[in-house]
XYZ file of C-alpha atoms in Angstrom:
124
model
C -20.490 1.439 -4.073
C -16.969 -0.422 -2.790
C -14.782 2.503 -4.303
C -17.047 5.050 -2.588
C -16.969 3.341 0.539
C -13.620 2.915 0.447
C -12.980 6.806 -0.240
C -15.191 7.428 2.560
C -12.625 5.368 5.096
C -10.063 6.836 4.065
C -10.409 10.437 3.735
C -12.006 9.660 7.450
C -8.926 8.303 8.569
C -6.745 11.119 7.231
C -9.150 13.720 8.767
C -9.242 12.032 12.170
C -5.282 12.108 12.244
C -3.361 15.279 13.579
C 0.548 15.976 12.273
C -0.391 14.502 8.841
C 2.411 14.088 6.601
C 2.911 13.353 2.472
C 5.344 12.258 1.016
C 5.635 10.676 -3.116
C 8.285 9.119 -5.215
C 7.544 7.137 -8.402
C 3.951 6.320 -8.415
C 3.881 6.122 -4.681
C 2.192 8.878 -2.614
C 2.575 8.292 1.530
C 0.417 9.333 4.329
C 1.731 9.070 7.596
C 1.647 10.830 10.829
C 3.993 10.478 14.191
C 6.894 9.673 11.446
C 10.298 11.508 10.551
C 11.355 12.136 7.209
C 13.347 8.839 6.869
C 10.700 6.447 7.669
C 8.600 7.751 4.866
C 11.552 7.542 2.599
C 11.857 3.681 3.748
C 8.352 2.770 2.660
C 9.021 5.141 -0.625
C 12.067 3.158 -1.517
C 10.751 -0.052 -0.399
C 7.813 0.278 -2.168
C 9.087 1.160 -5.640
C 11.493 -1.718 -5.184
C 8.708 -3.736 -4.690
C 6.986 -2.337 -7.861
C 10.593 -2.847 -9.755
C 10.888 -6.243 -8.856
C 7.488 -7.842 -9.454
C 6.783 -6.083 -11.943
C 10.781 -7.523 -13.926
C 8.979 -11.036 -12.501
C 6.153 -10.975 -14.575
C 7.029 -9.146 -16.534
C 4.635 -6.380 -16.976
C 4.573 -2.675 -16.425
C 3.029 -1.419 -13.787
C 2.876 2.700 -13.528
C -0.892 3.399 -12.070
C -0.346 5.497 -8.951
C -0.366 3.135 -5.665
C -1.684 5.347 -2.418
C -0.505 4.042 0.856
C -1.360 5.423 4.584
C 0.474 4.216 7.429
C -1.724 4.944 10.480
C -0.598 3.981 14.247
C -4.328 3.317 14.758
C -4.567 0.600 12.273
C -4.457 -2.704 13.713
C -4.067 -4.899 10.367
C -2.670 -4.061 6.760
C -4.898 -4.100 3.994
C -4.919 -3.566 -0.124
C -7.811 -1.745 -1.907
C -7.605 -2.860 -4.854
C -10.509 -1.460 -6.874
C -8.767 1.336 -6.272
C -4.344 1.361 -5.851
C -4.631 2.257 -1.894
C -2.904 0.179 0.731
C -3.798 1.192 4.592
C -0.947 -0.121 6.775
C -0.337 -0.462 10.601
C 2.751 1.183 11.696
C 3.241 -1.899 13.563
C 3.174 -3.895 11.359
C 5.403 -1.808 9.436
C 8.212 -1.660 11.754
C 8.399 -4.630 12.736
C 7.488 -6.989 10.151
C 9.918 -6.421 7.529
C 8.136 -8.066 4.174
C 4.283 -6.472 4.801
C 5.152 -3.741 2.832
C 6.163 -5.754 -0.258
C 3.254 -8.182 0.168
C 0.755 -5.927 -0.298
C 2.045 -4.059 -3.409
C 1.624 -7.657 -5.002
C -1.847 -7.470 -4.215
C -1.856 -4.045 -5.965
C 0.219 -4.947 -8.896
C -0.744 -8.786 -9.651
C -4.225 -8.073 -9.323
C -5.598 -9.883 -12.305
C -5.440 -13.530 -13.419
C -4.212 -14.707 -16.978
C -7.516 -14.251 -18.241
C -8.109 -10.434 -16.763
C -10.186 -11.374 -13.537
C -9.641 -9.452 -10.652
C -8.777 -11.775 -8.114
C -6.528 -11.736 -4.682
C -3.903 -14.509 -4.082
C -2.033 -15.114 -1.014
C 0.383 -17.218 -3.148
C 1.424 -14.731 -4.947
C 1.839 -12.112 -2.332
């Protein structure tokens, strides 16, 4: 049910957008609007570097697809763990330098040492 709600929510957000752009690099696919290609490349680079650094630190190989949506209408960034989907506020991306890395950390380290799903703000 959660995945269905997440998919519907993401679809509504994307359908309501005008001037939608997409870019991808490595496991990351980015959807954004009203920004130039330098903006998208910076987010892709930072996301892929974060995935590599976190994976190296924890000794894991993360190669699942990650979907990122940057929306100027969103007030707070969130990560949907099950779907590896991040919905980010363009304001947070512009003014809070660690928001991308924080949300990526939630997706990469989504299980505890026993393999149970968890949300750990301390690790992120």
